[in-house]
Short mmCIF file of C-alpha atoms in Angstrom, two decimals:
data_model
loop_
_atom_site.label_atom_id
_atom_site.label_comp_id
_atom_site.label_asym_id
_atom_site.label_seq_id
_atom_site.Cartn_x
_atom_site.Cartn_y
_atom_site.Cartn_z
CA MET W 19 39.22 57.88 6.50
CA SER W 20 40.94 54.57 7.11
CA ASP W 21 39.68 51.12 6.22
CA ASP W 22 38.28 50.49 9.70
CA GLY W 23 36.44 53.84 9.91
CA ILE W 24 38.85 55.73 12.27
CA ARG W 25 39.00 59.47 11.55
CA SER W 26 41.92 61.76 12.20
CA ASP W 27 39.86 64.39 14.07
CA TRP W 28 38.53 61.95 16.68
CA ALA W 29 41.64 62.27 18.88
CA ASN W 30 40.67 65.92 19.45
CA LYS W 31 37.25 65.00 20.84
CA ASP W 32 36.33 63.68 24.30
CA PHE W 33 33.70 61.09 23.47
CA TYR W 34 33.48 59.92 27.08
CA GLN W 35 32.46 63.41 28.16
CA GLU W 36 30.02 63.58 25.24
CA LEU W 37 28.19 60.52 26.61
CA GLY W 38 28.67 61.49 30.26
CA VAL W 39 30.56 58.35 31.25
CA ALA W 40 33.96 57.68 32.79
CA LYS W 41 36.88 56.41 30.71
CA SER W 42 36.69 53.19 32.73
CA ALA W 43 33.01 52.64 31.86
CA THR W 44 32.02 49.21 30.61
CA GLN W 45 30.56 48.70 27.13
CA ASP W 46 27.12 48.11 28.69
CA GLU W 47 27.32 51.39 30.60
CA ILE W 48 28.30 53.20 27.41
CA LYS W 49 25.38 51.62 25.56
CA LYS W 50 22.88 52.63 28.29
CA ALA W 51 24.17 56.21 28.32
CA TYR W 52 23.89 56.44 24.54
CA ARG W 53 20.33 55.10 24.44
CA LYS W 54 19.22 57.57 27.10
CA LEU W 55 20.74 60.56 25.29
CA ALA W 56 19.54 59.39 21.89
CA ARG W 57 15.94 59.18 23.11
CA ALA W 58 16.18 62.60 24.73
CA ASN W 59 17.54 64.29 21.59
CA HIS W 60 16.06 62.29 18.71
CA PRO W 61 15.05 64.54 15.76
CA ASP W 62 11.68 62.80 15.41
CA SER W 63 10.78 63.91 18.94
CA HIS W 64 12.05 67.48 18.44
CA PRO W 65 11.20 68.61 14.90
CA GLY W 66 12.79 71.94 14.07
CA ASP W 67 15.04 72.00 17.16
CA THR W 68 18.50 72.48 15.65
CA ALA W 69 20.29 72.26 18.99
CA LYS W 70 18.71 68.88 19.77
CA HIS W 71 19.55 67.64 16.27
CA ASP W 72 23.22 68.65 16.64
CA ARG W 73 23.36 67.04 20.07
CA PHE W 74 21.92 63.81 18.65
CA LYS W 75 24.59 63.74 15.91
CA ALA W 76 27.38 64.32 18.44
CA VAL W 77 26.07 61.54 20.70
CA ALA W 78 25.77 59.15 17.74
CA GLU W 79 29.32 59.93 16.62
CA ALA W 80 30.69 59.33 20.12
CA TYR W 81 28.89 56.00 20.45
CA ASP W 82 30.06 54.89 17.01
CA VAL W 83 33.65 55.12 18.29
CA ILE W 84 33.73 54.11 21.96
CA GLY W 85 30.70 51.86 21.58
CA ASP W 86 32.91 49.63 19.42
CA ALA W 87 35.60 47.85 21.45
CA ASP W 88 38.20 47.84 18.67
CA LYS W 89 37.72 51.50 17.72
CA ARG W 90 37.64 52.46 21.39
CA LYS W 91 41.06 50.87 21.94
CA LYS W 92 42.63 52.82 19.08
CA TYR W 93 40.88 56.02 20.16
CA ASP W 94 42.29 55.64 23.70
CA GLN W 95 45.78 55.04 22.27
CA ALA W 96 45.59 58.16 20.11
CA ARG W 97 44.52 60.34 23.06
CA GLU W 98 47.25 58.87 25.26
CA LEU W 99 49.83 59.56 22.56
CA PHE W 100 48.92 63.19 21.98
CA GLY W 101 48.02 64.18 25.51
CA ARG W 102 44.72 65.02 27.09
CA GLY W 103 42.18 65.87 24.45
CA GLY W 104 44.12 65.94 21.21
CA PHE W 105 47.10 66.88 19.06
CA PRO W 106 49.63 69.56 20.01
CA ALA W 107 48.34 73.04 19.32
CA GLY W 108 49.23 74.30 15.85
CA ALA W 109 50.63 70.99 14.68
CA GLY W 110 49.98 70.33 11.02
CA PHE W 111 51.09 67.51 8.77
CA GLY W 112 53.98 68.20 6.48
CA GLY W 113 53.35 65.14 4.35
CA ALA W 114 52.97 61.45 4.87
CA GLY W 115 54.39 60.69 8.29
CA GLY W 116 55.61 64.18 9.21
CA PHE W 117 54.57 67.22 11.24
CA GLY W 118 55.36 70.72 10.10
CA GLY W 119 58.56 72.23 11.47
CA GLY W 120 60.82 69.30 10.67
CA VAL W 121 59.41 66.85 13.25
CA ASN W 122 59.13 63.36 11.78
CA VAL W 123 56.06 61.68 13.18
CA GLU W 124 57.20 58.22 12.20
CA ASP W 125 60.36 58.65 14.31
CA LEU W 126 58.25 59.99 17.16
CA LEU W 127 55.92 57.03 16.98
CA ARG W 128 58.80 54.60 16.75
CA ASP W 129 60.36 56.08 19.86
CA ARG W 130 57.06 55.99 21.77
CA ALA W 131 56.49 52.40 20.70
CA GLY W 132 59.91 51.28 21.96
CA GLY W 133 61.58 51.15 18.55
CA GLY W 134 59.74 48.02 17.44
CA GLY W 135 56.87 47.35 15.14
CA GLY W 136 53.22 47.62 16.08
CA GLY W 137 51.99 49.88 18.90
CA PHE W 138 51.45 53.51 18.04
CA GLY W 139 53.20 53.15 14.70
CA ASP W 140 50.45 50.82 13.53
CA LEU W 141 47.86 53.09 15.12
CA PHE W 142 49.14 56.06 13.14
CA GLY W 143 49.04 53.99 9.98
CA ASP W 144 45.40 53.20 10.64
CA LEU W 145 44.54 56.81 11.38
CA PHE W 146 46.41 58.71 8.69
CA GLY W 147 47.33 56.32 5.92
CA GLY W 148 50.88 55.50 7.12
CA GLY W 149 52.53 52.16 7.01
CA ARG W 150 53.92 52.55 3.50
CA GLY W 151 55.78 49.47 2.41
CA ARG W 152 53.34 47.11 4.17
CA ALA W 153 51.38 45.22 1.53
CA ARG W 154 47.68 45.03 2.30
CA ALA W 155 45.55 42.23 1.01
CA PRO W 156 43.19 43.51 -1.71
CA ARG W 157 39.70 44.08 -0.41
CA ALA W 158 37.07 41.55 -1.44
CA THR W 159 34.48 43.22 -3.67
CA ARG W 160 30.98 42.01 -4.51
CA GLY W 161 30.29 41.54 -8.21
CA ALA W 162 27.80 43.73 -10.06
CA ASP W 163 24.18 42.74 -10.71
CA LEU W 164 23.04 41.91 -14.25
CA GLU W 165 19.74 42.30 -16.11
CA THR W 166 18.39 40.11 -18.91
CA THR W 167 15.12 38.97 -20.50
CA ALA W 168 13.73 35.46 -21.04
CA THR W 169 10.81 34.58 -23.31
CA ILE W 170 8.84 31.43 -22.50
CA GLY W 171 5.64 29.83 -23.73
CA PHE W 172 2.20 30.05 -22.12
CA THR W 173 2.31 26.47 -20.84
CA GLU W 174 5.90 26.83 -19.58
CA ALA W 175 4.84 29.82 -17.49
CA LEU W 176 2.15 27.71 -15.83
CA ASP W 177 4.25 24.60 -15.21
CA GLY W 178 7.70 26.15 -14.73
CA ALA W 179 10.72 25.69 -16.97
CA THR W 180 14.51 25.73 -17.12
CA VAL W 181 15.89 28.04 -19.79
CA SER W 182 19.40 28.74 -21.08
CA LEU W 183 20.47 32.39 -20.89
CA ARG W 184 23.55 33.86 -22.55
CA VAL W 185 24.87 36.63 -20.30
CA SER W 186 27.64 39.07 -21.17
CA SER W 187 29.44 41.15 -18.56
CA ASP W 188 32.72 42.79 -17.69
CA GLY W 189 35.05 40.43 -15.87
CA ALA W 190 38.62 39.22 -15.71
CA CYS W 191 40.49 39.28 -19.00
CA ALA W 192 40.50 35.80 -20.53
CA THR W 193 44.12 36.17 -21.67
CA CYS W 194 45.82 37.32 -18.46
CA HIS W 195 43.09 36.16 -16.03
CA GLY W 196 42.85 39.62 -14.50
CA THR W 197 46.55 40.20 -13.71
CA GLY W 198 47.00 42.83 -16.44
CA GLY W 199 50.36 41.33 -17.46
CA LYS W 200 51.50 39.60 -20.59
CA PRO W 201 51.26 35.82 -20.09
CA GLY W 202 54.65 34.30 -19.25
CA THR W 203 56.07 37.47 -17.69
CA GLN W 204 56.70 38.11 -14.01
CA PRO W 205 55.37 41.08 -11.99
CA HIS W 206 57.26 43.22 -9.52
CA VAL W 207 56.23 45.41 -6.59
CA CYS W 208 54.57 48.65 -7.70
CA PRO W 209 57.15 51.48 -7.36
CA THR W 210 54.49 54.12 -6.78
CA CYS W 211 52.79 52.63 -3.72
CA GLU W 212 55.63 50.30 -2.74
CA GLY W 213 53.30 47.34 -2.72
CA SER W 214 50.62 48.80 -0.44
CA GLY W 215 48.00 49.23 -3.15
CA PHE W 216 47.25 52.81 -2.13
CA VAL W 217 48.84 56.24 -2.05
CA THR W 218 48.49 59.06 0.47
CA ALA W 219 46.84 62.22 -0.78
CA SER W 220 46.72 65.55 1.06
CA VAL W 221 43.29 66.87 2.03
CA GLY W 222 43.20 70.62 2.43
CA GLY W 223 46.88 70.71 3.40
CA ALA W 224 46.16 69.60 6.98
CA PHE W 225 45.17 65.94 6.79
CA SER W 226 45.82 63.07 4.45
CA MET W 227 43.83 60.07 3.31
CA ASN W 228 44.40 56.89 1.34
CA GLU W 229 43.50 56.52 -2.33
CA THR W 230 43.81 53.56 -4.69
CA CYS W 231 47.20 53.61 -6.38
CA PRO W 232 46.80 54.95 -9.94
CA THR W 233 49.71 52.87 -11.21
CA CYS W 234 48.74 49.37 -10.11
CA GLY W 235 45.02 50.00 -9.55
CA GLY W 236 45.29 48.56 -6.05
CA ARG W 237 46.72 45.22 -7.25
CA GLN W 238 50.07 46.01 -5.55
CA LEU W 239 52.02 44.43 -8.42
CA VAL W 240 52.79 45.74 -11.90
CA TYR W 241 54.07 44.18 -15.12
CA ASP W 242 56.61 45.77 -17.43
CA ASP W 243 54.88 44.05 -20.37
CA PRO W 244 51.10 44.66 -20.30
CA CYS W 245 48.61 42.10 -21.54
CA PRO W 246 48.11 42.56 -25.32
CA THR W 247 44.38 41.88 -25.02
CA CYS W 248 43.32 44.19 -22.17
CA HIS W 249 46.35 46.54 -22.40
CA GLY W 250 47.08 46.13 -18.70
CA SER W 251 43.60 46.80 -17.32
CA GLY W 252 42.97 43.18 -16.37
CA LEU W 253 39.39 43.50 -17.62
CA GLY W 254 37.60 41.82 -20.49
CA ARG W 255 34.17 41.03 -21.86
CA ASN W 256 32.97 37.58 -20.85
CA THR W 257 30.01 35.67 -22.25
CA ARG W 258 28.64 32.63 -20.46
CA THR W 259 25.55 30.44 -20.54
CA ILE W 260 23.43 30.14 -17.40
CA GLN W 261 20.74 27.56 -16.73
CA ALA W 262 17.94 29.52 -15.07
CA LYS W 263 14.98 27.85 -13.37
CA ILE W 264 11.74 29.75 -13.97
CA PRO W 265 9.19 28.92 -11.22
CA ALA W 266 5.71 27.66 -12.03
CA GLY W 267 3.02 30.33 -12.16
CA VAL W 268 5.28 33.16 -13.36
CA LYS W 269 3.42 36.08 -14.94
CA ASP W 270 4.19 38.11 -18.02
CA GLY W 271 6.56 40.96 -17.11
CA GLN W 272 7.48 39.46 -13.73
CA ARG W 273 11.06 40.08 -12.55
CA ILE W 274 12.91 37.12 -11.01
CA ARG W 275 16.08 37.36 -8.92
CA LEU W 276 18.69 34.63 -9.31
CA ARG W 277 21.19 34.95 -6.46
CA GLY W 278 24.88 34.65 -7.27
CA LYS W 279 24.36 34.49 -11.05
CA GLY W 280 25.67 37.99 -11.76
CA VAL W 281 29.22 39.23 -12.24
CA PRO W 282 31.77 37.22 -10.22
CA GLY W 283 33.25 39.10 -7.25
CA GLU W 284 36.84 40.29 -7.05
CA ASN W 285 39.46 39.03 -4.59
CA GLY W 286 37.17 36.36 -3.22
CA GLY W 287 34.10 38.60 -2.96
CA PRO W 288 30.60 37.19 -3.62
CA ALA W 289 29.05 37.28 -7.09
CA GLY W 290 26.27 39.70 -7.89
CA ASP W 291 22.70 38.69 -8.72
CA LEU W 292 20.99 38.19 -12.07
CA TYR W 293 17.57 39.76 -12.58
CA VAL W 294 15.45 38.10 -15.29
CA THR W 295 12.38 39.81 -16.73
CA VAL W 296 10.07 37.08 -18.04
CA LYS W 297 8.05 37.57 -21.23
CA VAL W 298 5.21 35.07 -21.68
CA THR W 299 3.84 34.43 -25.17
CA GLY W 300 0.08 34.23 -25.64
CA HIS W 301 -1.98 31.08 -26.27
CA ARG W 302 -4.25 30.55 -29.26
CA VAL W 303 -7.22 29.45 -27.14
CA PHE W 304 -6.60 30.16 -23.46
CA GLY W 305 -5.98 33.30 -21.46
CA ARG W 306 -5.00 33.78 -17.86
CA LYS W 307 -6.49 35.64 -14.92
CA GLY W 308 -4.32 35.09 -11.86
CA GLU W 309 -4.57 31.43 -10.89
CA HIS W 310 -7.47 30.87 -13.28
CA LEU W 311 -7.50 30.14 -17.01
CA THR W 312 -10.02 31.78 -19.33
CA ILE W 313 -11.61 30.69 -22.59
CA ASP W 314 -14.14 32.34 -24.91
CA VAL W 315 -16.71 29.80 -26.19
CA PRO W 316 -18.56 30.61 -29.44
CA VAL W 317 -22.28 29.69 -29.28
CA SER W 318 -25.35 30.25 -31.43
CA PHE W 319 -28.45 32.13 -30.43
CA ALA W 320 -30.43 28.90 -30.55
CA GLU W 321 -28.06 27.18 -28.11
CA LEU W 322 -28.51 29.97 -25.58
CA ALA W 323 -32.26 30.22 -26.10
CA LEU W 324 -33.02 26.50 -26.06
CA GLY W 325 -30.14 25.29 -23.87
CA ALA W 326 -27.35 22.96 -24.92
CA GLU W 327 -24.48 20.76 -23.83
CA ILE W 328 -21.20 22.01 -25.31
CA ARG W 329 -17.78 20.32 -25.24
CA ILE W 330 -14.87 22.64 -24.49
CA PRO W 331 -11.14 21.89 -24.25
CA THR W 332 -8.95 22.10 -21.15
CA LEU W 333 -5.24 22.95 -21.15
CA GLY W 334 -3.28 19.69 -21.26
CA GLY W 335 -6.29 17.58 -20.26
CA THR W 336 -9.40 15.91 -21.65
CA PRO W 337 -12.33 18.05 -22.85
CA VAL W 338 -15.24 18.71 -20.49
CA THR W 339 -18.96 19.18 -21.17
CA LEU W 340 -20.43 22.58 -20.40
CA LYS W 341 -24.18 22.56 -19.65
CA VAL W 342 -25.77 25.77 -20.89
CA PRO W 343 -29.28 26.31 -19.45
CA ALA W 344 -32.08 27.56 -21.70
CA GLY W 345 -32.34 31.34 -21.73
CA THR W 346 -28.65 31.93 -20.90
CA PRO W 347 -27.66 35.52 -21.75
CA ASP W 348 -24.76 36.30 -24.02
CA GLY W 349 -21.49 36.92 -22.13
CA ARG W 350 -22.25 34.72 -19.14
CA THR W 351 -19.18 33.07 -17.55
CA PHE W 352 -19.26 29.47 -16.34
CA ARG W 353 -16.74 28.08 -13.85
CA VAL W 354 -15.14 24.67 -14.37
CA ARG W 355 -13.39 23.93 -11.08
CA GLY W 356 -9.89 22.53 -10.90
CA LYS W 357 -9.03 23.06 -14.57
CA GLY W 358 -6.97 26.24 -14.18
CA ALA W 359 -3.33 27.03 -13.41
CA ALA W 360 -1.33 25.24 -10.74
CA LYS W 361 -1.06 26.99 -7.35
CA ALA W 362 1.89 27.06 -4.97
CA ASP W 363 0.21 24.53 -2.67
CA GLY W 364 -0.20 22.01 -5.49
CA SER W 365 -3.91 22.62 -6.11
CA ARG W 366 -5.25 24.21 -9.29
CA GLY W 367 -7.36 27.21 -10.10
CA ASP W 368 -10.51 27.13 -12.24
CA LEU W 369 -11.32 27.41 -15.93
CA LEU W 370 -13.58 30.40 -16.63
CA ALA W 371 -15.61 29.82 -19.80
CA THR W 372 -17.48 32.81 -21.27
CA VAL W 373 -20.17 32.14 -23.92
CA GLU W 374 -20.30 34.54 -26.88
CA VAL W 375 -23.07 34.55 -29.49
CA GLN W 376 -21.78 34.33 -33.05
CA VAL W 377 -23.93 36.10 -35.68
CA PRO W 378 -23.67 34.40 -39.10
CA SER W 379 -22.47 36.66 -41.88
CA SER W 380 -24.80 34.93 -44.40
CA LEU W 381 -27.85 32.65 -44.23
CA GLY W 382 -29.07 29.86 -46.47
CA ALA W 383 -32.63 29.95 -47.82
CA ASP W 384 -34.01 27.54 -45.23
CA ALA W 385 -32.27 29.25 -42.33
CA LYS W 386 -33.42 32.65 -43.52
CA GLU W 387 -37.03 31.47 -43.87
CA ALA W 388 -36.95 29.91 -40.39
CA LEU W 389 -35.45 33.05 -38.88
CA GLU W 390 -38.05 35.27 -40.55
CA ALA W 391 -40.75 33.03 -39.10
CA TYR W 392 -39.21 33.41 -35.66
CA ALA W 393 -39.07 37.19 -36.08
CA ALA W 394 -42.75 37.25 -37.00
CA ALA W 395 -43.65 35.07 -34.03
CA THR W 396 -41.90 37.42 -31.61
CA ALA W 397 -42.88 40.70 -33.24
CA ASP W 398 -44.91 41.85 -30.25
CA THR W 399 -41.93 41.56 -27.91
CA ARG W 400 -40.94 44.99 -26.68
CA LEU W 401 -37.17 44.44 -26.42
CA ARG W 402 -36.29 48.11 -26.14
CA SER W 403 -39.17 49.40 -24.08
CA GLY W 404 -36.86 49.96 -21.13
CA LEU W 405 -34.93 52.58 -23.09
CA PHE W 406 -37.88 55.02 -22.97
CA ALA W 407 -39.03 56.85 -19.87
CA ASP W 408 -42.74 56.17 -20.46
CA GLY W 409 -42.21 52.74 -21.94
CA ALA W 410 -43.83 53.89 -25.20
CA GLU W 411 -41.33 52.32 -27.59
CA GLY W 412 -42.22 53.15 -31.18
CA ALA W 413 -45.25 55.22 -30.12
CA GLY W 414 -46.88 57.47 -32.70
CA GLY W 415 -46.77 61.22 -32.74
CA GLU W 416 -43.90 63.58 -33.06
CA ARG W 417 -41.35 61.36 -31.30
CA GLY W 418 -42.26 58.29 -33.31
CA ASP W 419 -41.93 60.12 -36.63
CA ARG W 420 -38.42 61.41 -36.07
CA ARG W 421 -35.79 59.34 -37.79
CA GLN W 422 -32.07 59.68 -38.16
CA ASP W 423 -29.61 57.47 -39.96
CA VAL W 424 -26.75 56.32 -37.77
CA SER W 425 -23.58 55.04 -39.33
#
């Protein structure tokens, strides 16, 4: 497989016949023919039909080549070079640039191309990894993505924050700046690949393909004196500090993507991304429920029974007064509008205040006497009558006499 996707077996296939179009067909005609055949043979429309599936693959392969103007041009040149429909029968490759039987393909191509550069000689280099001695520019490679964790406070998560993150990753060696050579020394063309950055490897004895040169690692140049820090690899461990902006409203455990903050790309390629998992610390008083804040408000039984006005705090603002009606049950939640977390549109959620009765662990003499008086005054109240099917809470007889200690 070459860099532009041309395969050595394509010259043996008639892609025009596969799509049912003439060699002179326009790109639009080729596209229309492909779409028609693809619809007729699509695997989703013919589940289990192996013949249709194979036909669909063949049609897709043909369109991938002659549906692309550049690939189509090289495909036509290859078929013109080797006759109608493919390579000479029985011709194998005796190595880079040669057929079996002592025929040198590079000489053949040079003769067919008029003895000059370009033409079929360049085509053969694209198809089968020829062109040794021509230095190719290293391919731009995207940098790797990185993962890290940032811990922020409860309030910072609501309002947004900018945090400093120390990120370590593999990158260019700081001593040689990625060249792999000892500073102050000069490189020379790699003797293994002759400056191309790749070598030709045999595949099954019949075809060949390009592989990254093991000597220079695709850099095309080598140093006699390797870098003492990276020992010639050109790689090192880099640590840098990144200023990361955490958006307002981030939640605990949320994963944020920072584009271009990952490992720098090679040979001019784009940098990878940095993924930050945010950990949000808890607050002593407030909790969070989506865009709303929550607070548990301790109250006494008397305040719920008689009603009361209770002051409660807000996050970063002035306290508000919560009006508790008489007879309010324990666990009721009140809503204070506009005192919650900030929303994306600039408005704010609500503060959800839940009242919770606090039972004193000890009572003074006066409080105990008053509470006993209250208990006597409400002794006839059947609080648990609803627990019994007949409503006979504490009734006499066999059921009323049974007792069991529960711990």
